[in-house]
Amino acid sequence: MSNVLKKLEILAGAAKYDVSCASSGSNRSNSGKGLGNASPWGICHSFTEDGRCVSLLKIMFTNYCMYDCAYCLNRRSNDVPRTAFTVKEIVDLTIEFYRRNYIEGLFLSSGVVKSPDHTMSLLIRVAKELRTNHRYNGYIHLKSIPGASTELIREAGLYADRLSVNIEIPSEPNLKMLAPEKDYRSILTPMNSIHQGILVSKEDTRKFRSAPKFVPAGQSTQLIVGATPDTDNQILTLASGLYNHQDLKRVYYSGYIPINTNDSRLPVLSTPPLVRENRLYQSDWLMRFYFFRVDEIVNDRHPNLDLDIDPKLSYAIRNPWMFPVDVNKAPYELILRVPGIGVRSAKLILTSRRYGRISSYQLQKMGVVMKRAKYFITCNELGSSTINEIKPENMKQLFMPKKEIKKKDKHPGQLSFVFPD
Amino acid sequence: MAIWIYDKTFEGFLTLVFDCYQKKIFPDRILGYGNVQFSLFQPEYEVLTDEVRAKRVWDGLHKKVSSTNCQMIYYVFLSEIEDIELLLLRYIRKAFGSEESVELNFGDCDVLELLKIDRKVVREAERIRMFVRFQKTKDGIYYASFDPKYNVLPLVTKHFENRFPDQRWIIYDTRRNYGFYYDLKNTSEFKFAESFIDASTGKIDQSIMGTDEQLFQDMWKSYFKSICIKERINPKLHMQMLPKRFWKYLIEKQT
């Protein structure tokens, strides 16, 4: 087993750049004899020192890989220690960790060895062993290997709660440049098969309640941000399309971390673009929970997200005609558009205002961030100036982090001389 | 100032509500038996917990508010926050005194406060589901220490029964000194007479530890280390997501 400890170090380290972490959306109950269950809301069990949730045992089957993708730690041309688990080792590790409540389940991906189909069937063997021999009902997330056959994808879907195929690079020409052995077809074909499988399974369960589940937690994908010059408009338009047409549950955005510093195809970055990544997640939220269309967040005139302020505030400043919103009258969708009001407080406002008019004091109590919201609403007695009096062009100033402004005043980085014409 | 005392059980509290309506007096302070000595004034009435009275109040509440809200009253009670009984009593009076249901009127301070405390309690219970770490003993029992801010252990036993029906387990509240033991059939409350547990780490004694237990703890620690991306280390965020008060029993945070 001490051998396994070493493998675990290598193959967990190799899997960590996949940022998918959710264990939600599935509902597997336990008949009373087996081990584990999956709850629809998902459970985190720990948090790494970089602040990300640890919900699943995220490991690779092997980090040997026949591909040579520029952005990947495990690419063929990298000189890193290589190893591979056996099926039994992964199964035992999953079960022992699960029984101790360390994890919510298994996330298994792999380098591509021999062929996509060979690799895919290794992953399936692990999942099948867990489900059938060990009557394990915990969460399983399998990575679909790009290029794997439809039959294997179908089989994997019967054992997994979630399947994912990573798109990684948001536009095809750039993907071709960084990952010559991959193309959009090898990614989108399995994605389509999974989508089809889910639709068929939904239809079946409508007819027979006992019909086997097919990836009940849906599918997800990951996009690397900042490795290529793709704009936020390109990234979010792609994501929006995936939500609308492929019915994806989640799109993850992973700020590019320069792992392979000697590759001239990649940009030189001193730190990963974490702020941009964060803005993309905020925009993703706006699309999924706040009824925003992608072209309201980014478009040809505004192709990149503002890094200084969040996308909802940025939208509000670009669309002052919409405000102020009357919290005592406006519909839910409009209240949701107010910066500083989230889903939770919007719902509280809606249920409460039937009992009487809501004051700014109550809004604050309900969790509305008045510091931001006050410029965009009217309510009972709130008398402060709104966006239209202050003028949209002056709004951003109000929200810029104060510290930085001070710093700049004290130590101007560069002197500027203005020469009159 | 009217000070009442009771036994700090939920049934006791419901009985107290009954007595309020019967005597038409609503106390200014409500204390548990243990807290009396800290008060300057002497309690003027002692509530005697009574199952029948408690049930009548409970049934009455179900007629006035939804069962979700009744559950909320119980959860908020478990918070054990100082003077929580007074808030609950005010809320119950509003519920009984109003023609229409009060439970969605979040413009009302008490209604909103109840919701907020309920969320805190639910969150704490969630944290048990998240951060409990079982250690396997020689005779195959999975043991975990926990130290929750609120008294939420009774809210999570069902979760672990459903999840681990084929293993015997114990979850022990070290702050309140009681726990639950699941023996493959039933879950029952108990108290340790003598302890094989290290109070500061929650670790079980070497003498009763299962053979592979140390190895799996080491593997978990090593896994936890390997998955951290050093370019992204963010101690502030880490602390926010994994508050320090949970560290003492978390294997991955022990050195």
XYZ file of C-alpha atoms in Angstrom:
676
model
C 0.000 0.000 0.000
C 2.887 2.452 0.529
C 3.322 2.089 -3.209
C -0.193 3.462 -3.561
C 0.752 6.476 -1.445
C 3.425 7.424 -3.998
C 1.045 6.880 -6.924
C -1.603 8.943 -5.179
C 0.811 11.847 -4.866
C 1.690 11.755 -8.550
C -1.752 11.089 -9.966
C -3.572 13.531 -7.703
C -0.985 16.173 -8.563
C -1.567 15.404 -12.224
C -5.342 15.775 -11.950
C -5.472 18.992 -9.978
C -5.644 21.331 -12.965
C -9.108 20.076 -13.794
C -11.192 22.544 -11.821
C -14.503 20.724 -11.899
C -15.495 19.951 -8.329
C -19.268 19.691 -7.997
C -20.911 16.632 -6.539
C -24.423 17.959 -6.878
C -27.363 17.226 -9.078
C -27.554 13.502 -8.565
C -29.963 11.575 -6.441
C -28.900 8.023 -5.730
C -30.485 6.525 -2.662
C -29.225 3.561 -0.721
C -31.383 0.461 -0.573
C -30.118 -0.206 2.944
C -27.486 -2.773 2.138
C -25.044 -0.895 -0.015
C -22.560 1.876 0.664
C -23.238 5.534 0.215
C -25.696 7.765 -1.537
C -25.630 10.940 -3.560
C -27.539 13.998 -2.472
C -28.889 16.516 -4.977
C -27.225 19.501 -3.328
C -23.747 17.971 -3.148
C -21.376 18.187 -0.221
C -17.897 19.676 0.042
C -15.627 17.864 2.452
C -12.628 20.111 2.611
C -10.994 23.140 1.021
C -7.498 23.332 -0.400
C -5.117 26.078 0.578
C -5.973 27.794 -2.686
C -9.566 27.954 -1.456
C -11.138 25.419 -3.803
C -13.665 22.889 -2.621
C -12.619 19.254 -2.195
C -15.629 17.103 -2.773
C -14.344 14.229 -4.861
C -11.234 12.105 -4.885
C -9.883 13.665 -8.072
C -7.236 11.470 -9.608
C -5.987 10.218 -12.945
C -5.930 6.562 -13.855
C -2.541 7.190 -15.409
C -0.483 10.205 -16.413
C 1.138 8.470 -19.375
C -0.263 10.229 -22.419
C 0.205 9.845 -26.158
C -0.849 13.429 -26.848
C 1.298 16.513 -26.643
C -1.037 19.392 -25.779
C 0.948 22.549 -25.082
C -0.969 23.602 -21.970
C -0.914 20.210 -20.240
C 1.402 19.020 -17.479
C 1.080 15.414 -18.592
C 1.922 15.936 -22.251
C 4.144 13.376 -23.935
C 7.192 15.610 -24.179
C 7.275 16.564 -20.498
C 9.804 14.902 -18.266
C 7.657 14.060 -15.221
C 7.467 10.839 -13.166
C 4.856 8.554 -14.732
C 2.758 5.911 -13.106
C -0.617 4.147 -13.295
C -3.114 2.799 -10.792
C -4.716 -0.609 -11.057
C -8.501 -0.845 -11.064
C -8.456 -2.420 -7.620
C -6.272 0.298 -6.151
C -8.657 3.040 -7.238
C -11.693 1.102 -6.066
C -10.199 0.426 -2.618
C -9.010 3.979 -2.199
C -12.430 5.375 -3.125
C -14.240 3.106 -0.713
C -11.876 3.608 2.204
C -11.903 7.393 1.769
C -15.659 7.393 1.363
C -16.279 5.348 4.510
C -14.243 7.862 6.518
C -16.315 10.738 5.107
C -13.280 12.320 3.428
C -15.011 12.494 0.076
C -18.344 12.546 -1.693
C -17.169 10.310 -4.495
C -14.685 9.765 -7.274
C -13.591 11.994 -10.135
C -11.581 9.902 -12.537
C -9.766 11.146 -15.593
C -6.761 9.843 -17.457
C -3.977 10.469 -19.894
C -4.685 8.813 -23.239
C -2.879 5.486 -23.503
C -2.885 3.150 -26.528
C -6.137 4.619 -27.868
C -9.080 6.713 -26.706
C -11.252 3.587 -26.579
C -8.741 1.593 -24.552
C -8.448 4.444 -22.034
C -12.187 4.933 -21.843
C -12.769 1.271 -21.076
C -10.294 1.427 -18.179
C -12.339 4.217 -16.625
C -15.541 2.272 -17.174
C -14.083 -0.786 -15.449
C -13.468 1.194 -12.267
C -16.993 2.625 -12.215
C -18.574 -0.745 -12.987
C -16.594 -2.486 -10.276
C -17.686 0.126 -7.719
C -21.345 0.039 -8.673
C -21.861 -3.676 -9.184
C -19.381 -5.538 -6.943
C -19.323 -3.063 -4.081
C -22.882 -1.728 -4.328
C -21.469 1.752 -4.088
C -24.011 4.551 -4.548
C -21.723 7.538 -4.032
C -20.948 10.047 -6.726
C -18.870 9.136 -9.766
C -17.645 11.659 -12.307
C -15.833 10.209 -15.312
C -13.926 12.125 -17.916
C -14.949 11.177 -21.440
C -11.812 10.733 -23.452
C -11.940 12.832 -26.656
C -12.400 10.500 -29.590
C -13.873 7.601 -27.592
C -16.601 5.658 -29.371
C -20.284 6.307 -28.844
C -20.864 2.799 -27.456
C -18.326 3.340 -24.702
C -19.744 6.753 -23.853
C -23.151 5.113 -23.539
C -21.784 2.436 -21.251
C -19.922 4.957 -19.085
C -23.122 6.945 -18.700
C -24.867 4.016 -17.050
C -22.401 3.977 -14.145
C -21.415 7.631 -13.838
C -23.354 10.474 -12.264
C -21.625 12.985 -14.428
C -19.557 12.841 -17.603
C -17.432 15.646 -18.900
C -15.413 16.368 -22.005
C -13.079 19.327 -21.685
C -13.089 21.785 -24.537
C -10.099 23.580 -22.955
C -9.491 26.113 -25.719
C -12.423 28.391 -26.587
C -11.865 28.535 -30.351
C -10.979 25.801 -32.810
C -7.977 27.384 -34.617
C -6.314 28.027 -31.267
C -7.073 24.494 -30.115
C -5.481 23.172 -33.283
C -2.397 25.216 -32.596
C -1.971 24.110 -28.974
C -3.293 20.555 -29.229
C -2.549 19.315 -32.743
C -3.932 15.841 -32.023
C -7.327 17.154 -30.968
C -10.089 18.931 -32.846
C -13.568 20.174 -32.031
C -15.129 17.122 -33.638
C -13.437 14.736 -31.182
C -14.834 16.847 -28.342
C -18.278 17.706 -29.647
C -19.139 14.185 -30.853
C -18.998 12.619 -27.371
C -20.720 15.707 -25.987
C -23.571 15.134 -28.419
C -23.786 11.439 -27.536
C -24.020 12.273 -23.852
C -26.684 14.880 -24.546
C -28.655 12.393 -26.648
C -28.276 9.740 -23.943
C -29.648 12.095 -21.326
C -32.643 13.001 -23.496
C -33.432 9.339 -24.191
C -33.065 8.435 -20.523
C -35.375 11.277 -19.479
C -37.975 10.010 -21.916
C -37.582 6.455 -20.580
C -37.936 7.405 -16.942
C -41.139 9.206 -17.845
C -42.492 5.865 -19.061
C -40.862 3.477 -16.595
C -39.771 4.794 -13.252
C -37.233 2.013 -12.899
C -35.458 2.801 -16.159
C -31.670 2.902 -15.607
C -30.228 6.321 -14.893
C -27.933 7.851 -17.478
C -25.567 10.539 -16.130
C -28.268 11.903 -13.779
C -26.077 14.858 -12.801
C -25.603 15.866 -16.431
C -22.429 16.880 -18.200
C -19.888 19.626 -17.725
C -16.835 21.006 -19.475
C -13.824 23.214 -18.803
C -12.399 26.164 -20.680
C -8.874 27.420 -20.066
C -8.781 31.194 -19.881
C -5.819 33.304 -20.904
C -3.718 30.728 -22.751
C -4.960 32.093 -26.073
C -6.080 35.550 -27.197
C -9.773 34.528 -27.228
C -12.022 37.288 -25.876
C -14.525 37.005 -23.037
C -17.198 37.465 -25.681
C -15.979 34.318 -27.457
C -15.738 32.385 -24.197
C -19.148 33.339 -22.852
C -20.892 32.964 -26.197
C -19.521 29.446 -26.396
C -20.646 28.733 -22.827
C -24.089 30.184 -23.433
C -24.453 27.971 -26.519
C -23.485 24.923 -24.477
C -26.086 25.737 -21.819
C -28.823 26.347 -24.378
C -28.161 23.713 -26.996
C -26.263 20.936 -25.219
C -28.049 21.365 -21.917
C -24.752 21.402 -20.028
C -24.985 21.601 -16.259
C -21.794 23.507 -15.688
C -19.042 25.210 -17.633
C -15.871 25.662 -15.606
C -13.354 28.406 -16.339
C -9.769 27.727 -15.439
C -7.339 30.634 -15.375
C -4.298 29.520 -17.334
C -1.371 28.532 -15.175
C 1.915 28.532 -17.068
C 3.056 24.991 -16.404
C 5.145 24.511 -19.524
C 7.177 27.681 -19.557
C 9.416 26.684 -22.442
C 6.656 26.490 -25.081
C 6.703 29.450 -27.427
C 3.077 28.909 -28.438
C 1.961 30.017 -24.985
C 1.913 33.500 -23.493
C 4.290 34.452 -20.694
C 2.339 35.261 -17.538
C 3.713 36.079 -14.125
C 0.481 35.112 -12.337
C -2.632 33.242 -13.477
C -5.502 35.562 -14.576
C -7.535 34.970 -11.417
C -9.575 38.172 -11.545
C -10.657 37.462 -15.094
C -11.576 33.916 -14.135
C -13.666 35.282 -11.278
C -15.467 37.756 -13.583
C -16.267 34.894 -15.959
C -17.822 32.873 -13.142
C -19.865 35.913 -12.099
C -21.075 36.282 -15.690
C -21.859 32.579 -15.843
C -24.007 33.034 -12.749
C -25.809 35.967 -14.374
C -26.684 33.734 -17.325
C -27.818 30.780 -15.256
C -29.617 32.368 -12.306
C -30.313 36.013 -13.206
C -31.915 35.692 -16.651
C -29.177 37.619 -18.443
C -28.578 36.981 -22.132
C -24.947 36.600 -23.069
C -25.008 39.647 -25.376
C -26.133 41.811 -22.477
C -22.931 40.938 -20.636
C -20.444 40.960 -23.509
C -20.833 41.853 -27.191
C -18.873 43.242 -30.120
C -18.812 46.730 -28.624
C -17.850 45.424 -25.205
C -15.926 42.225 -25.965
C -14.093 41.873 -22.656
C -15.321 41.957 -19.087
C -14.378 44.874 -16.908
C -11.763 43.678 -14.417
C -12.346 46.534 -11.949
C -16.038 45.984 -11.276
C -18.323 42.987 -11.431
C -20.310 42.301 -14.606
C -23.699 43.148 -13.140
C -22.553 46.559 -11.984
C -20.862 47.073 -15.315
C -24.121 46.200 -17.087
C -26.079 48.608 -14.903
C -23.696 51.464 -15.640
C -23.929 50.790 -19.363
C -27.734 50.715 -19.191
C -28.746 53.628 -16.941
C -32.155 53.997 -18.653
C -33.283 50.921 -16.771
C -32.901 52.480 -13.338
C -33.939 53.329 -10.710
C -35.997 50.212 -10.036
C -38.871 50.522 -7.574
C -38.398 47.578 -5.198
C -41.994 47.834 -4.055
C -43.419 47.391 -7.546
C -40.899 45.948 -9.990
C -41.083 42.329 -11.168
C -38.623 39.734 -9.857
C -36.496 39.695 -13.009
C -35.946 43.451 -12.815
C -35.124 43.425 -9.106
C -32.522 40.768 -9.845
C -30.793 43.209 -12.175
C -30.035 45.654 -9.380
C -26.365 45.539 -8.309
C -26.207 44.502 -4.658
C -29.364 42.399 -4.751
C -28.949 38.649 -5.056
C -31.381 35.814 -5.669
C -31.989 35.347 -1.976
C -32.749 38.957 -1.095
C -34.820 39.408 -4.268
C -37.051 36.541 -3.143
C -37.357 37.972 0.361
C -38.369 41.340 -1.094
C -41.023 39.749 -3.255
C -42.676 37.711 -0.519
C -42.524 40.498 2.057
C -43.891 43.409 0.090
C -47.348 41.857 0.103
C -47.477 42.745 3.789
C -46.559 46.377 3.342
C -44.074 48.731 1.775
C -40.441 47.946 2.257
C -38.003 50.483 3.615
C -34.287 50.766 3.046
C -33.684 49.651 6.624
C -35.526 46.424 5.926
C -33.643 45.947 2.668
C -30.389 46.158 4.548
C -31.637 43.626 7.092
C -32.556 41.286 4.258
C -28.985 41.259 3.045
C -29.112 43.811 0.239
C -25.734 45.518 -0.192
C -27.011 49.071 0.090
C -23.613 50.538 -0.638
C -24.123 49.417 -4.207
C -27.875 49.115 -4.529
C -28.779 52.617 -3.369
C -27.853 54.184 -6.696
C -30.174 51.911 -8.593
C -33.388 51.700 -6.587
C -36.203 53.689 -5.161
C -38.096 52.473 -2.150
C -40.201 54.070 0.547
C -38.063 56.895 1.789
C -34.646 56.435 0.269
C -33.588 59.884 -0.840
C -30.066 59.382 -2.141
C -29.133 60.300 -5.666
C -29.486 57.578 -8.267
C -27.390 56.722 -11.270
C -29.165 59.269 -13.419
C -28.321 62.207 -11.197
C -24.755 61.079 -10.654
C -24.264 60.311 -14.375
C -23.198 56.876 -15.558
C -19.729 58.057 -16.510
C -18.981 58.982 -12.888
C -20.370 55.775 -11.428
C -17.371 53.536 -11.803
C -15.254 55.875 -9.670
C -17.589 55.233 -6.745
C -16.842 51.533 -6.733
C -13.132 51.477 -7.378
C -11.163 50.073 -4.467
C -10.199 53.097 -2.360
C -6.794 51.828 -1.299
C -5.409 51.770 -4.796
C -6.521 55.289 -5.543
C -4.751 56.503 -2.421
C -1.623 54.604 -3.286
C -1.541 56.139 -6.715
C -1.865 59.612 -5.237
C 1.004 59.025 -2.895
C 3.404 57.390 -5.301
C 2.480 58.213 -8.859
C 3.978 55.422 -10.952
C 4.697 57.713 -13.862
C 4.778 61.422 -14.374
C 2.667 62.650 -17.206
C 3.286 65.898 -19.010
C 0.475 67.385 -20.945
C 1.644 69.535 -23.823
C -0.879 71.935 -25.196
C -1.303 71.684 -28.933
C -39.452 41.640 36.111
C -41.010 38.254 35.443
C -38.342 35.541 35.325
C -39.309 31.987 34.479
C -37.152 28.912 34.561
C -37.450 25.616 32.737
C -35.364 22.534 31.930
C -33.946 23.761 28.577
C -35.566 20.937 26.589
C -37.720 21.663 23.556
C -40.693 19.998 25.224
C -40.083 22.143 28.255
C -40.137 25.225 26.081
C -43.431 24.254 24.463
C -44.902 23.658 27.916
C -43.706 27.129 28.846
C -45.637 28.576 25.908
C -48.755 26.759 27.104
C -48.352 28.135 30.620
C -47.939 31.663 29.268
C -51.295 31.530 27.569
C -52.931 29.882 30.534
C -51.620 32.409 33.048
C -51.861 35.270 30.548
C -48.344 36.317 31.554
C -45.408 36.577 29.199
C -42.086 36.505 31.025
C -39.365 39.113 30.523
C -36.599 36.590 31.012
C -36.465 32.835 30.543
C -33.633 30.884 32.114
C -32.537 27.295 32.362
C -32.122 25.719 35.773
C -28.374 26.080 35.540
C -28.380 29.813 34.732
C -30.370 30.986 37.739
C -27.393 31.738 39.928
C -26.172 34.392 37.504
C -29.328 36.407 37.811
C -29.815 39.149 40.348
C -33.495 38.430 40.644
C -35.184 35.289 41.799
C -37.299 33.372 39.320
C -40.959 33.658 40.106
C -42.226 30.633 38.224
C -40.855 27.214 37.378
C -42.198 25.411 34.314
C -42.761 21.691 34.781
C -42.282 19.940 31.464
C -45.483 18.245 30.434
C -45.867 16.096 27.345
C -49.571 16.762 26.872
C -49.284 20.516 27.120
C -46.268 20.536 24.856
C -48.098 18.541 22.223
C -51.108 20.850 22.309
C -48.895 23.830 21.590
C -47.064 21.938 18.850
C -50.340 20.910 17.168
C -51.668 24.431 17.518
C -48.579 25.809 15.806
C -49.042 23.437 12.904
C -52.458 24.971 12.324
C -51.051 28.481 12.265
C -47.849 28.097 10.233
C -46.492 25.617 7.705
C -44.635 22.526 8.864
C -41.458 24.041 7.420
C -41.874 26.888 9.863
C -42.588 24.557 12.762
C -39.360 22.785 11.932
C -37.688 26.172 11.823
C -38.867 26.880 15.361
C -37.238 23.634 16.495
C -34.012 24.364 14.630
C -33.796 27.876 16.039
C -34.341 26.450 19.509
C -31.321 24.170 18.958
C -29.129 27.229 18.341
C -28.958 27.653 22.148
C -28.281 31.354 21.551
C -28.820 33.439 24.675
C -32.435 34.549 25.087
C -33.495 32.592 22.025
C -36.636 31.589 23.927
C -37.777 35.213 24.001
C -37.460 35.566 20.240
C -39.321 32.297 19.709
C -42.018 33.345 22.134
C -42.497 36.680 20.341
C -42.692 34.851 17.026
C -45.204 32.330 18.333
C -47.364 35.104 19.749
C -47.386 36.797 16.365
C -48.323 33.516 14.690
C -51.164 32.811 17.132
C -52.329 36.408 17.207
C -52.643 36.997 13.486
C -55.484 36.043 11.166
C -53.242 35.414 8.174
C -49.932 33.574 8.234
C -47.011 35.733 9.331
C -44.265 33.458 8.126
C -43.454 35.244 4.857
C -43.457 38.742 6.239
C -39.716 39.289 6.229
C -40.251 42.997 6.735
C -40.919 42.017 10.358
C -37.721 41.923 12.395
C -38.600 38.779 14.353
C -39.657 36.820 11.284
C -36.460 37.759 9.482
C -34.334 37.065 12.556
C -35.870 33.607 12.873
C -35.030 32.871 9.251
C -31.461 34.067 9.726
C -30.831 31.941 12.802
C -32.474 28.969 11.115
C -29.986 29.347 8.270
C -27.098 29.430 10.717
C -28.281 26.229 12.370
C -28.843 24.505 9.036
C -25.368 25.607 7.968
C -23.821 24.203 11.138
C -25.573 20.865 10.593
C -24.289 20.915 7.030
C -20.811 21.375 8.428
C -21.086 18.128 10.342
C -21.971 16.366 7.105
C -18.973 18.042 5.499
C -16.243 17.914 8.100
C -16.850 14.794 10.170
C -13.863 12.454 9.802
C -14.318 8.859 10.839
C -11.458 6.769 12.196
C -11.765 3.023 12.064
C -11.218 1.060 15.275
C -9.955 -2.499 15.646
C -13.457 -3.858 16.049
C -14.688 -2.058 12.948
C -16.489 0.910 14.458
C -16.063 4.227 12.658
C -15.573 6.980 15.235
C -15.718 10.779 14.811
C -15.408 13.691 17.238
C -17.176 16.943 16.483
C -17.549 20.252 18.259
C -20.529 22.126 16.795
C -21.384 25.682 17.781
C -25.075 24.811 17.943
C -26.662 21.612 19.208
C -27.196 20.101 15.772
C -26.069 16.500 16.123
C -29.676 15.202 16.281
C -30.295 16.791 12.875
C -27.683 14.766 11.025
C -28.014 11.184 12.263
C -30.502 10.340 9.495
C -27.974 11.461 6.888
C -25.318 9.087 8.190
C -27.789 6.218 8.630
C -28.712 6.536 4.966
C -25.159 6.910 3.825
C -23.446 4.220 5.891
C -26.095 1.595 6.666
C -23.499 -1.189 6.537
C -20.951 0.186 8.977
C -21.184 0.859 12.698
C -20.383 4.466 13.565
C -20.221 6.962 16.397
C -20.398 10.749 16.156
C -19.561 12.473 19.406
C -20.252 16.083 20.390
C -17.256 16.923 22.551
C -18.632 20.314 23.582
C -21.891 18.940 24.998
C -20.405 15.577 25.885
C -22.878 13.242 24.223
C -23.005 11.309 20.990
C -24.885 8.902 18.769
C -24.020 5.292 18.093
C -25.372 3.385 15.099
C -25.220 -0.400 15.492
C -26.375 -1.422 11.958
C -30.006 -1.293 13.098
C -30.667 1.614 15.423
C -29.099 4.897 16.354
C -29.048 5.699 20.037
C -27.826 8.547 22.195
C -25.088 7.839 24.729
C -22.390 9.368 26.915
C -18.805 8.140 27.292
C -17.944 6.923 30.768
C -14.232 6.714 30.039
C -12.690 8.021 26.884
C -10.130 6.593 24.461
C -10.096 9.870 22.629
C -7.412 12.536 22.673
C -9.365 15.635 23.644
C -7.223 18.052 21.649
C -7.123 16.175 18.327
C -10.136 13.874 18.504
C -7.792 11.022 17.630
C -8.596 7.552 18.919
C -5.998 5.780 21.005
C -3.349 3.713 19.181
C -4.404 0.698 21.259
C -7.840 0.556 19.635
C -6.954 1.826 16.149
C -7.648 -0.397 13.132
C -4.646 -1.795 11.251
C -4.823 0.358 8.118
C -6.244 3.425 9.788
C -2.985 5.351 10.121
C -2.133 4.620 6.485
C -5.397 6.004 5.175
C -4.992 9.090 7.334
C -1.527 9.574 5.861
C -2.843 9.047 2.350
C -5.591 11.588 2.897
C -3.074 14.132 4.172
C -0.815 13.494 1.234
C -3.732 13.767 -1.200
C -4.754 17.061 0.369
C -1.248 18.396 -0.140
C -0.897 17.182 -3.717
C -4.059 18.789 -5.042
C -3.207 22.298 -3.955
C -2.089 24.527 -6.826
C 0.730 26.605 -5.420
C 0.322 29.407 -7.973
C -3.140 30.005 -6.556
C -2.553 29.781 -2.809
C -4.968 32.094 -1.023
C -4.883 31.798 2.779
C -7.687 34.303 3.292
C -10.071 32.383 1.072
C -8.954 29.112 2.608
C -9.732 30.400 6.075
C -13.085 31.737 4.972
C -14.138 28.409 3.472
C -12.606 26.264 6.183
C -12.872 28.243 9.414
C -10.178 27.592 11.946
C -12.524 26.298 14.611
C -12.939 23.083 12.574
C -9.235 22.412 12.143
C -8.629 20.604 15.375
C -10.456 17.447 14.283
C -9.603 17.624 10.578
C -6.951 15.065 9.710
C -5.711 17.095 6.741
C -5.073 20.126 8.955
C -3.157 18.226 11.648
C 0.603 18.346 11.543
